[in-house]
């Protein structure tokens, strides 16, 4: 058994130019075969072990266009933080073994030479690998909804929302100005988070409750945590909902220029929904319409068709 622990780098290639590990024929370590009654006992690797790319190509082929773009952006982000051009080049070479389109798109983001195709894509795919595949079950059940409230929020709207969504399997969590409770007149509601102790990334969707009068709207417009939560959720393609005067806050302060057309369609007792944005008037009479619109959008997981390029979050 080999006892020596090699000092220095134990992998190749590497940026320090250290040579390839020594093969057995040049004095490197080799497992000693052992004779047995029928054949030879030895530690060997099958031919398939030398093939490293087919499964990666299968995974890439199985992704939806949205997921493929996300992979490209993720690789570009991580390699964009690497200062060693040699590492970037070698990574792109490995990606080119998976798929040439993938390697070319990442290379462009790094301003390095775009590789030529050297290994054709085998074209195989699976319907079971994509999050947006046909075998996934798209439902609001099990998803988390963060309901953001300030003191003097619309108590009836929030309690009605919770009462309808919880039996459907939606996990409703209240985010307020302080831990344990938020106030609305003589009533209180338990809060699970404060604006300081959570981010929109805790949730699959966010809902901003309206409240009493212009002072409520002013408080919302001066609360940076609320503004950031709305913008961050919007930029992550999540469902963003609001009711009452929180609709005006969302249109004017949180997402200026992004939902003007949809917000213009809201009437006092109605609900409108589009691309993951759900807006309800201040005098809505049919809560079932709001619940259906909200759960339908949440069930889609994300509003991938939304343009988020101008959102500062």
mmCIF file with all atom_site columns, N, CA, C and O in Angstrom, residues 189-240:
data_model
loop_
_atom_site.group_PDB
_atom_site.id
_atom_site.type_symbol
_atom_site.label_atom_id
_atom_site.label_alt_id
_atom_site.label_comp_id
_atom_site.label_asym_id
_atom_site.label_entity_id
_atom_site.label_seq_id
_atom_site.pdbx_PDB_ins_code
_atom_site.Cartn_x
_atom_site.Cartn_y
_atom_site.Cartn_z
_atom_site.occupancy
_atom_site.B_iso_or_equiv
_atom_site.pdbx_formal_charge
_atom_site.auth_seq_id
_atom_site.auth_comp_id
_atom_site.auth_asym_id
_atom_site.auth_atom_id
_atom_site.pdbx_PDB_model_num
ATOM 1   N N  . UNK A 1 189 ? -52.120 40.528 14.330  1.00 0.00 ? 189 UNK A N  1
ATOM 2   C CA . UNK A 1 189 ? -51.837 39.310 13.572  1.00 0.00 ? 189 UNK A CA 1
ATOM 3   C C  . UNK A 1 189 ? -50.412 38.876 13.848  1.00 0.00 ? 189 UNK A C  1
ATOM 4   O O  . UNK A 1 189 ? -49.491 39.709 13.910  1.00 0.00 ? 189 UNK A O  1
ATOM 5   N N  . UNK A 1 190 ? -50.213 37.581 14.028  1.00 0.00 ? 190 UNK A N  1
ATOM 6   C CA . UNK A 1 190 ? -48.879 37.062 14.314  1.00 0.00 ? 190 UNK A CA 1
ATOM 7   C C  . UNK A 1 190 ? -47.993 37.179 13.081  1.00 0.00 ? 190 UNK A C  1
ATOM 8   O O  . UNK A 1 190 ? -48.405 36.870 11.960  1.00 0.00 ? 190 UNK A O  1
ATOM 9   N N  . UNK A 1 191 ? -46.760 37.628 13.289  1.00 0.00 ? 191 UNK A N  1
ATOM 10  C CA . UNK A 1 191 ? -45.778 37.722 12.203  1.00 0.00 ? 191 UNK A CA 1
ATOM 11  C C  . UNK A 1 191 ? -44.678 36.698 12.425  1.00 0.00 ? 191 UNK A C  1
ATOM 12  O O  . UNK A 1 191 ? -44.247 36.472 13.548  1.00 0.00 ? 191 UNK A O  1
ATOM 13  N N  . UNK A 1 192 ? -44.241 36.098 11.341  1.00 0.00 ? 192 UNK A N  1
ATOM 14  C CA . UNK A 1 192 ? -43.147 35.131 11.418  1.00 0.00 ? 192 UNK A CA 1
ATOM 15  C C  . UNK A 1 192 ? -41.784 35.792 11.158  1.00 0.00 ? 192 UNK A C  1
ATOM 16  O O  . UNK A 1 192 ? -40.754 35.304 11.602  1.00 0.00 ? 192 UNK A O  1
ATOM 17  N N  . UNK A 1 193 ? -41.791 36.896 10.421  1.00 0.00 ? 193 UNK A N  1
ATOM 18  C CA . UNK A 1 193 ? -40.555 37.601 10.090  1.00 0.00 ? 193 UNK A CA 1
ATOM 19  C C  . UNK A 1 193 ? -40.756 39.104 10.256  1.00 0.00 ? 193 UNK A C  1
ATOM 20  O O  . UNK A 1 193 ? -41.879 39.608 10.234  1.00 0.00 ? 193 UNK A O  1
ATOM 21  N N  . UNK A 1 194 ? -39.651 39.805 10.384  1.00 0.00 ? 194 UNK A N  1
ATOM 22  C CA . UNK A 1 194 ? -39.662 41.264 10.269  1.00 0.00 ? 194 UNK A CA 1
ATOM 23  C C  . UNK A 1 194 ? -39.027 41.627 8.927   1.00 0.00 ? 194 UNK A C  1
ATOM 24  O O  . UNK A 1 194 ? -38.447 40.781 8.256   1.00 0.00 ? 194 UNK A O  1
ATOM 25  N N  . UNK A 1 195 ? -39.125 42.901 8.578   1.00 0.00 ? 195 UNK A N  1
ATOM 26  C CA . UNK A 1 195 ? -38.516 43.347 7.324   1.00 0.00 ? 195 UNK A CA 1
ATOM 27  C C  . UNK A 1 195 ? -37.002 43.151 7.343   1.00 0.00 ? 195 UNK A C  1
ATOM 28  O O  . UNK A 1 195 ? -36.370 43.016 6.293   1.00 0.00 ? 195 UNK A O  1
ATOM 29  N N  . UNK A 1 196 ? -36.420 43.141 8.533   1.00 0.00 ? 196 UNK A N  1
ATOM 30  C CA . UNK A 1 196 ? -34.969 42.999 8.656   1.00 0.00 ? 196 UNK A CA 1
ATOM 31  C C  . UNK A 1 196 ? -34.516 41.546 8.684   1.00 0.00 ? 196 UNK A C  1
ATOM 32  O O  . UNK A 1 196 ? -33.342 41.265 8.422   1.00 0.00 ? 196 UNK A O  1
ATOM 33  N N  . UNK A 1 197 ? -35.396 40.624 9.035   1.00 0.00 ? 197 UNK A N  1
ATOM 34  C CA . UNK A 1 197 ? -34.955 39.242 9.231   1.00 0.00 ? 197 UNK A CA 1
ATOM 35  C C  . UNK A 1 197 ? -35.296 38.315 8.076   1.00 0.00 ? 197 UNK A C  1
ATOM 36  O O  . UNK A 1 197 ? -35.124 37.096 8.190   1.00 0.00 ? 197 UNK A O  1
ATOM 37  N N  . UNK A 1 198 ? -35.774 38.849 6.976   1.00 0.00 ? 198 UNK A N  1
ATOM 38  C CA . UNK A 1 198 ? -36.029 37.973 5.829   1.00 0.00 ? 198 UNK A CA 1
ATOM 39  C C  . UNK A 1 198 ? -35.851 38.737 4.525   1.00 0.00 ? 198 UNK A C  1
ATOM 40  O O  . UNK A 1 198 ? -35.858 39.969 4.500   1.00 0.00 ? 198 UNK A O  1
ATOM 41  N N  . UNK A 1 199 ? -35.678 37.977 3.473   1.00 0.00 ? 199 UNK A N  1
ATOM 42  C CA . UNK A 1 199 ? -35.592 38.515 2.123   1.00 0.00 ? 199 UNK A CA 1
ATOM 43  C C  . UNK A 1 199 ? -36.696 37.874 1.288   1.00 0.00 ? 199 UNK A C  1
ATOM 44  O O  . UNK A 1 199 ? -37.269 36.846 1.660   1.00 0.00 ? 199 UNK A O  1
ATOM 45  N N  . UNK A 1 200 ? -36.956 38.432 0.139   1.00 0.00 ? 200 UNK A N  1
ATOM 46  C CA . UNK A 1 200 ? -37.962 37.836 -0.745  1.00 0.00 ? 200 UNK A CA 1
ATOM 47  C C  . UNK A 1 200 ? -37.540 36.446 -1.199  1.00 0.00 ? 200 UNK A C  1
ATOM 48  O O  . UNK A 1 200 ? -38.375 35.641 -1.624  1.00 0.00 ? 200 UNK A O  1
ATOM 49  N N  . UNK A 1 201 ? -36.239 36.163 -1.097  1.00 0.00 ? 201 UNK A N  1
ATOM 50  C CA . UNK A 1 201 ? -35.738 34.849 -1.499  1.00 0.00 ? 201 UNK A CA 1
ATOM 51  C C  . UNK A 1 201 ? -36.222 33.733 -0.575  1.00 0.00 ? 201 UNK A C  1
ATOM 52  O O  . UNK A 1 201 ? -36.031 32.561 -0.882  1.00 0.00 ? 201 UNK A O  1
ATOM 53  N N  . UNK A 1 202 ? -36.832 34.075 0.547   1.00 0.00 ? 202 UNK A N  1
ATOM 54  C CA . UNK A 1 202 ? -37.444 33.069 1.422   1.00 0.00 ? 202 UNK A CA 1
ATOM 55  C C  . UNK A 1 202 ? -38.691 32.455 0.779   1.00 0.00 ? 202 UNK A C  1
ATOM 56  O O  . UNK A 1 202 ? -39.136 31.386 1.179   1.00 0.00 ? 202 UNK A O  1
ATOM 57  N N  . UNK A 1 203 ? -39.266 33.169 -0.198  1.00 0.00 ? 203 UNK A N  1
ATOM 58  C CA . UNK A 1 203 ? -40.601 32.821 -0.658  1.00 0.00 ? 203 UNK A CA 1
ATOM 59  C C  . UNK A 1 203 ? -40.643 32.520 -2.154  1.00 0.00 ? 203 UNK A C  1
ATOM 60  O O  . UNK A 1 203 ? -39.779 32.942 -2.918  1.00 0.00 ? 203 UNK A O  1
ATOM 61  N N  . UNK A 1 204 ? -41.707 31.808 -2.545  1.00 0.00 ? 204 UNK A N  1
ATOM 62  C CA . UNK A 1 204 ? -41.964 31.566 -3.963  1.00 0.00 ? 204 UNK A CA 1
ATOM 63  C C  . UNK A 1 204 ? -42.771 32.710 -4.576  1.00 0.00 ? 204 UNK A C  1
ATOM 64  O O  . UNK A 1 204 ? -42.766 32.885 -5.798  1.00 0.00 ? 204 UNK A O  1
ATOM 65  N N  . UNK A 1 205 ? -43.469 33.452 -3.732  1.00 0.00 ? 205 UNK A N  1
ATOM 66  C CA . UNK A 1 205 ? -44.281 34.575 -4.191  1.00 0.00 ? 205 UNK A CA 1
ATOM 67  C C  . UNK A 1 205 ? -44.411 35.567 -3.048  1.00 0.00 ? 205 UNK A C  1
ATOM 68  O O  . UNK A 1 205 ? -44.244 35.205 -1.876  1.00 0.00 ? 205 UNK A O  1
ATOM 69  N N  . UNK A 1 206 ? -44.711 36.821 -3.384  1.00 0.00 ? 206 UNK A N  1
ATOM 70  C CA . UNK A 1 206 ? -44.886 37.848 -2.352  1.00 0.00 ? 206 UNK A CA 1
ATOM 71  C C  . UNK A 1 206 ? -46.206 38.583 -2.591  1.00 0.00 ? 206 UNK A C  1
ATOM 72  O O  . UNK A 1 206 ? -46.642 38.741 -3.729  1.00 0.00 ? 206 UNK A O  1
ATOM 73  N N  . UNK A 1 207 ? -46.816 39.003 -1.477  1.00 0.00 ? 207 UNK A N  1
ATOM 74  C CA . UNK A 1 207 ? -48.094 39.722 -1.519  1.00 0.00 ? 207 UNK A CA 1
ATOM 75  C C  . UNK A 1 207 ? -47.976 40.941 -0.615  1.00 0.00 ? 207 UNK A C  1
ATOM 76  O O  . UNK A 1 207 ? -47.583 40.824 0.546   1.00 0.00 ? 207 UNK A O  1
ATOM 77  N N  . UNK A 1 208 ? -48.314 42.105 -1.143  1.00 0.00 ? 208 UNK A N  1
ATOM 78  C CA . UNK A 1 208 ? -48.227 43.345 -0.373  1.00 0.00 ? 208 UNK A CA 1
ATOM 79  C C  . UNK A 1 208 ? -49.643 43.831 -0.060  1.00 0.00 ? 208 UNK A C  1
ATOM 80  O O  . UNK A 1 208 ? -50.421 44.143 -0.954  1.00 0.00 ? 208 UNK A O  1
ATOM 81  N N  . UNK A 1 209 ? -49.939 43.856 1.231   1.00 0.00 ? 209 UNK A N  1
ATOM 82  C CA . UNK A 1 209 ? -51.277 44.240 1.671   1.00 0.00 ? 209 UNK A CA 1
ATOM 83  C C  . UNK A 1 209 ? -51.424 45.755 1.687   1.00 0.00 ? 209 UNK A C  1
ATOM 84  O O  . UNK A 1 209 ? -50.502 46.479 2.073   1.00 0.00 ? 209 UNK A O  1
ATOM 85  N N  . UNK A 1 210 ? -52.588 46.226 1.269   1.00 0.00 ? 210 UNK A N  1
ATOM 86  C CA . UNK A 1 210 ? -52.891 47.644 1.387   1.00 0.00 ? 210 UNK A CA 1
ATOM 87  C C  . UNK A 1 210 ? -53.298 47.980 2.820   1.00 0.00 ? 210 UNK A C  1
ATOM 88  O O  . UNK A 1 210 ? -53.366 47.111 3.689   1.00 0.00 ? 210 UNK A O  1
ATOM 89  N N  . UNK A 1 211 ? -53.544 49.255 3.046   1.00 0.00 ? 211 UNK A N  1
ATOM 90  C CA . UNK A 1 211 ? -53.902 49.676 4.396   1.00 0.00 ? 211 UNK A CA 1
ATOM 91  C C  . UNK A 1 211 ? -54.713 50.942 4.409   1.00 0.00 ? 211 UNK A C  1
ATOM 92  O O  . UNK A 1 211 ? -55.207 51.405 3.368   1.00 0.00 ? 211 UNK A O  1
ATOM 93  N N  . UNK A 1 212 ? -54.834 51.527 5.609   1.00 0.00 ? 212 UNK A N  1
ATOM 94  C CA . UNK A 1 212 ? -55.731 52.660 5.822   1.00 0.00 ? 212 UNK A CA 1
ATOM 95  C C  . UNK A 1 212 ? -55.090 53.983 5.400   1.00 0.00 ? 212 UNK A C  1
ATOM 96  O O  . UNK A 1 212 ? -54.133 54.441 6.020   1.00 0.00 ? 212 UNK A O  1
ATOM 97  N N  . UNK A 1 213 ? -55.632 54.579 4.353   1.00 0.00 ? 213 UNK A N  1
ATOM 98  C CA . UNK A 1 213 ? -55.328 55.956 4.000   1.00 0.00 ? 213 UNK A CA 1
ATOM 99  C C  . UNK A 1 213 ? -53.968 56.236 3.395   1.00 0.00 ? 213 UNK A C  1
ATOM 100 O O  . UNK A 1 213 ? -53.141 55.360 3.156   1.00 0.00 ? 213 UNK A O  1
ATOM 101 N N  . UNK A 1 214 ? -53.739 57.554 3.178   1.00 0.00 ? 214 UNK A N  1
ATOM 102 C CA . UNK A 1 214 ? -52.508 58.012 2.539   1.00 0.00 ? 214 UNK A CA 1
ATOM 103 C C  . UNK A 1 214 ? -51.282 57.800 3.421   1.00 0.00 ? 214 UNK A C  1
ATOM 104 O O  . UNK A 1 214 ? -50.170 57.635 2.907   1.00 0.00 ? 214 UNK A O  1
ATOM 105 N N  . UNK A 1 215 ? -51.470 57.798 4.732   1.00 0.00 ? 215 UNK A N  1
ATOM 106 C CA . UNK A 1 215 ? -50.324 57.609 5.617   1.00 0.00 ? 215 UNK A CA 1
ATOM 107 C C  . UNK A 1 215 ? -49.722 56.219 5.445   1.00 0.00 ? 215 UNK A C  1
ATOM 108 O O  . UNK A 1 215 ? -48.503 56.049 5.508   1.00 0.00 ? 215 UNK A O  1
ATOM 109 N N  . UNK A 1 216 ? -50.578 55.249 5.215   1.00 0.00 ? 216 UNK A N  1
ATOM 110 C CA . UNK A 1 216 ? -50.096 53.881 4.981   1.00 0.00 ? 216 UNK A CA 1
ATOM 111 C C  . UNK A 1 216 ? -49.255 53.824 3.712   1.00 0.00 ? 216 UNK A C  1
ATOM 112 O O  . UNK A 1 216 ? -48.172 53.232 3.675   1.00 0.00 ? 216 UNK A O  1
ATOM 113 N N  . UNK A 1 217 ? -49.756 54.474 2.663   1.00 0.00 ? 217 UNK A N  1
ATOM 114 C CA . UNK A 1 217 ? -49.033 54.519 1.391   1.00 0.00 ? 217 UNK A CA 1
ATOM 115 C C  . UNK A 1 217 ? -47.699 55.240 1.555   1.00 0.00 ? 217 UNK A C  1
ATOM 116 O O  . UNK A 1 217 ? -46.672 54.817 0.996   1.00 0.00 ? 217 UNK A O  1
ATOM 117 N N  . UNK A 1 218 ? -47.690 56.305 2.336   1.00 0.00 ? 218 UNK A N  1
ATOM 118 C CA . UNK A 1 218 ? -46.454 57.051 2.574   1.00 0.00 ? 218 UNK A CA 1
ATOM 119 C C  . UNK A 1 218 ? -45.436 56.185 3.311   1.00 0.00 ? 218 UNK A C  1
ATOM 120 O O  . UNK A 1 218 ? -44.235 56.203 2.981   1.00 0.00 ? 218 UNK A O  1
ATOM 121 N N  . UNK A 1 219 ? -45.897 55.434 4.311   1.00 0.00 ? 219 UNK A N  1
ATOM 122 C CA . UNK A 1 219 ? -44.988 54.545 5.041   1.00 0.00 ? 219 UNK A CA 1
ATOM 123 C C  . UNK A 1 219 ? -44.377 53.497 4.108   1.00 0.00 ? 219 UNK A C  1
ATOM 124 O O  . UNK A 1 219 ? -43.186 53.198 4.191   1.00 0.00 ? 219 UNK A O  1
ATOM 125 N N  . UNK A 1 220 ? -45.193 52.962 3.217   1.00 0.00 ? 220 UNK A N  1
ATOM 126 C CA . UNK A 1 220 ? -44.685 51.965 2.273   1.00 0.00 ? 220 UNK A CA 1
ATOM 127 C C  . UNK A 1 220 ? -43.639 52.571 1.354   1.00 0.00 ? 220 UNK A C  1
ATOM 128 O O  . UNK A 1 220 ? -42.584 51.970 1.082   1.00 0.00 ? 220 UNK A O  1
ATOM 129 N N  . UNK A 1 221 ? -43.894 53.773 0.880   1.00 0.00 ? 221 UNK A N  1
ATOM 130 C CA . UNK A 1 221 ? -42.987 54.407 -0.076  1.00 0.00 ? 221 UNK A CA 1
ATOM 131 C C  . UNK A 1 221 ? -41.654 54.782 0.547   1.00 0.00 ? 221 UNK A C  1
ATOM 132 O O  . UNK A 1 221 ? -40.662 54.953 -0.158  1.00 0.00 ? 221 UNK A O  1
ATOM 133 N N  . UNK A 1 222 ? -41.614 54.887 1.884   1.00 0.00 ? 222 UNK A N  1
ATOM 134 C CA . UNK A 1 222 ? -40.373 55.256 2.576   1.00 0.00 ? 222 UNK A CA 1
ATOM 135 C C  . UNK A 1 222 ? -39.669 54.052 3.203   1.00 0.00 ? 222 UNK A C  1
ATOM 136 O O  . UNK A 1 222 ? -38.715 54.217 3.952   1.00 0.00 ? 222 UNK A O  1
ATOM 137 N N  . UNK A 1 223 ? -40.156 52.865 2.905   1.00 0.00 ? 223 UNK A N  1
ATOM 138 C CA . UNK A 1 223 ? -39.579 51.662 3.498   1.00 0.00 ? 223 UNK A CA 1
ATOM 139 C C  . UNK A 1 223 ? -38.721 50.940 2.456   1.00 0.00 ? 223 UNK A C  1
ATOM 140 O O  . UNK A 1 223 ? -39.241 50.271 1.555   1.00 0.00 ? 223 UNK A O  1
ATOM 141 N N  . UNK A 1 224 ? -37.418 51.065 2.577   1.00 0.00 ? 224 UNK A N  1
ATOM 142 C CA . UNK A 1 224 ? -36.503 50.486 1.606   1.00 0.00 ? 224 UNK A CA 1
ATOM 143 C C  . UNK A 1 224 ? -36.554 48.979 1.542   1.00 0.00 ? 224 UNK A C  1
ATOM 144 O O  . UNK A 1 224 ? -36.346 48.382 0.481   1.00 0.00 ? 224 UNK A O  1
ATOM 145 N N  . UNK A 1 225 ? -36.827 48.323 2.684   1.00 0.00 ? 225 UNK A N  1
ATOM 146 C CA . UNK A 1 225 ? -36.902 46.866 2.695   1.00 0.00 ? 225 UNK A CA 1
ATOM 147 C C  . UNK A 1 225 ? -38.070 46.365 1.844   1.00 0.00 ? 225 UNK A C  1
ATOM 148 O O  . UNK A 1 225 ? -37.963 45.358 1.138   1.00 0.00 ? 225 UNK A O  1
ATOM 149 N N  . UNK A 1 226 ? -39.198 47.053 1.931   1.00 0.00 ? 226 UNK A N  1
ATOM 150 C CA . UNK A 1 226 ? -40.350 46.668 1.116   1.00 0.00 ? 226 UNK A CA 1
ATOM 151 C C  . UNK A 1 226 ? -40.061 46.880 -0.362  1.00 0.00 ? 226 UNK A C  1
ATOM 152 O O  . UNK A 1 226 ? -40.388 46.036 -1.204  1.00 0.00 ? 226 UNK A O  1
ATOM 153 N N  . UNK A 1 227 ? -39.460 48.015 -0.681  1.00 0.00 ? 227 UNK A N  1
ATOM 154 C CA . UNK A 1 227 ? -39.124 48.311 -2.076  1.00 0.00 ? 227 UNK A CA 1
ATOM 155 C C  . UNK A 1 227 ? -38.196 47.247 -2.641  1.00 0.00 ? 227 UNK A C  1
ATOM 156 O O  . UNK A 1 227 ? -38.385 46.753 -3.757  1.00 0.00 ? 227 UNK A O  1
ATOM 157 N N  . UNK A 1 228 ? -37.184 46.882 -1.851  1.00 0.00 ? 228 UNK A N  1
ATOM 158 C CA . UNK A 1 228 ? -36.229 45.891 -2.324  1.00 0.00 ? 228 UNK A CA 1
ATOM 159 C C  . UNK A 1 228 ? -36.880 44.521 -2.474  1.00 0.00 ? 228 UNK A C  1
ATOM 160 O O  . UNK A 1 228 ? -36.596 43.782 -3.433  1.00 0.00 ? 228 UNK A O  1
ATOM 161 N N  . UNK A 1 229 ? -37.764 44.154 -1.554  1.00 0.00 ? 229 UNK A N  1
ATOM 162 C CA . UNK A 1 229 ? -38.440 42.856 -1.627  1.00 0.00 ? 229 UNK A CA 1
ATOM 163 C C  . UNK A 1 229 ? -39.251 42.740 -2.913  1.00 0.00 ? 229 UNK A C  1
ATOM 164 O O  . UNK A 1 229 ? -39.229 41.697 -3.590  1.00 0.00 ? 229 UNK A O  1
ATOM 165 N N  . UNK A 1 230 ? -39.972 43.813 -3.254  1.00 0.00 ? 230 UNK A N  1
ATOM 166 C CA . UNK A 1 230 ? -40.786 43.791 -4.474  1.00 0.00 ? 230 UNK A CA 1
ATOM 167 C C  . UNK A 1 230 ? -39.902 43.707 -5.713  1.00 0.00 ? 230 UNK A C  1
ATOM 168 O O  . UNK A 1 230 ? -40.177 42.917 -6.633  1.00 0.00 ? 230 UNK A O  1
ATOM 169 N N  . UNK A 1 231 ? -38.851 44.501 -5.748  1.00 0.00 ? 231 UNK A N  1
ATOM 170 C CA . UNK A 1 231 ? -37.976 44.513 -6.921  1.00 0.00 ? 231 UNK A CA 1
ATOM 171 C C  . UNK A 1 231 ? -37.212 43.205 -7.072  1.00 0.00 ? 231 UNK A C  1
ATOM 172 O O  . UNK A 1 231 ? -37.045 42.685 -8.181  1.00 0.00 ? 231 UNK A O  1
ATOM 173 N N  . UNK A 1 232 ? -36.741 42.665 -5.951  1.00 0.00 ? 232 UNK A N  1
ATOM 174 C CA . UNK A 1 232 ? -35.984 41.417 -5.990  1.00 0.00 ? 232 UNK A CA 1
ATOM 175 C C  . UNK A 1 232 ? -36.864 40.262 -6.461  1.00 0.00 ? 232 UNK A C  1
ATOM 176 O O  . UNK A 1 232 ? -36.455 39.451 -7.309  1.00 0.00 ? 232 UNK A O  1
ATOM 177 N N  . UNK A 1 233 ? -38.081 40.176 -5.929  1.00 0.00 ? 233 UNK A N  1
ATOM 178 C CA . UNK A 1 233 ? -38.999 39.109 -6.341  1.00 0.00 ? 233 UNK A CA 1
ATOM 179 C C  . UNK A 1 233 ? -39.364 39.262 -7.816  1.00 0.00 ? 233 UNK A C  1
ATOM 180 O O  . UNK A 1 233 ? -39.441 38.271 -8.559  1.00 0.00 ? 233 UNK A O  1
ATOM 181 N N  . UNK A 1 234 ? -39.588 40.482 -8.244  1.00 0.00 ? 234 UNK A N  1
ATOM 182 C CA . UNK A 1 234 ? -39.915 40.747 -9.646  1.00 0.00 ? 234 UNK A CA 1
ATOM 183 C C  . UNK A 1 234 ? -38.756 40.321 -10.537 1.00 0.00 ? 234 UNK A C  1
ATOM 184 O O  . UNK A 1 234 ? -38.957 39.672 -11.576 1.00 0.00 ? 234 UNK A O  1
ATOM 185 N N  . UNK A 1 235 ? -37.526 40.664 -10.141 1.00 0.00 ? 235 UNK A N  1
ATOM 186 C CA . UNK A 1 235 ? -36.355 40.337 -10.955 1.00 0.00 ? 235 UNK A CA 1
ATOM 187 C C  . UNK A 1 235 ? -36.108 38.834 -11.003 1.00 0.00 ? 235 UNK A C  1
ATOM 188 O O  . UNK A 1 235 ? -35.563 38.315 -11.977 1.00 0.00 ? 235 UNK A O  1
ATOM 189 N N  . UNK A 1 236 ? -36.533 38.112 -9.974  1.00 0.00 ? 236 UNK A N  1
ATOM 190 C CA . UNK A 1 236 ? -36.388 36.655 -9.944  1.00 0.00 ? 236 UNK A CA 1
ATOM 191 C C  . UNK A 1 236 ? -37.580 35.950 -10.595 1.00 0.00 ? 236 UNK A C  1
ATOM 192 O O  . UNK A 1 236 ? -37.724 34.737 -10.434 1.00 0.00 ? 236 UNK A O  1
ATOM 193 N N  . UNK A 1 237 ? -38.402 36.705 -11.296 1.00 0.00 ? 237 UNK A N  1
ATOM 194 C CA . UNK A 1 237 ? -39.534 36.172 -12.066 1.00 0.00 ? 237 UNK A CA 1
ATOM 195 C C  . UNK A 1 237 ? -40.614 35.549 -11.183 1.00 0.00 ? 237 UNK A C  1
ATOM 196 O O  . UNK A 1 237 ? -41.419 34.746 -11.646 1.00 0.00 ? 237 UNK A O  1
ATOM 197 N N  . UNK A 1 238 ? -40.662 35.915 -9.911  1.00 0.00 ? 238 UNK A N  1
ATOM 198 C CA . UNK A 1 238 ? -41.654 35.342 -9.004  1.00 0.00 ? 238 UNK A CA 1
ATOM 199 C C  . UNK A 1 238 ? -42.992 36.072 -9.118  1.00 0.00 ? 238 UNK A C  1
ATOM 200 O O  . UNK A 1 238 ? -43.068 37.189 -9.633  1.00 0.00 ? 238 UNK A O  1
ATOM 201 N N  . UNK A 1 239 ? -44.024 35.441 -8.579  1.00 0.00 ? 239 UNK A N  1
ATOM 202 C CA . UNK A 1 239 ? -45.329 36.089 -8.525  1.00 0.00 ? 239 UNK A CA 1
ATOM 203 C C  . UNK A 1 239 ? -45.278 37.235 -7.518  1.00 0.00 ? 239 UNK A C  1
ATOM 204 O O  . UNK A 1 239 ? -44.831 37.056 -6.383  1.00 0.00 ? 239 UNK A O  1
ATOM 205 N N  . UNK A 1 240 ? -45.730 38.409 -7.953  1.00 0.00 ? 240 UNK A N  1
ATOM 206 C CA . UNK A 1 240 ? -45.786 39.597 -7.100  1.00 0.00 ? 240 UNK A CA 1
ATOM 207 C C  . UNK A 1 240 ? -47.228 40.090 -7.104  1.00 0.00 ? 240 UNK A C  1
ATOM 208 O O  . UNK A 1 240 ? -47.780 40.387 -8.164  1.00 0.00 ? 240 UNK A O  1
#
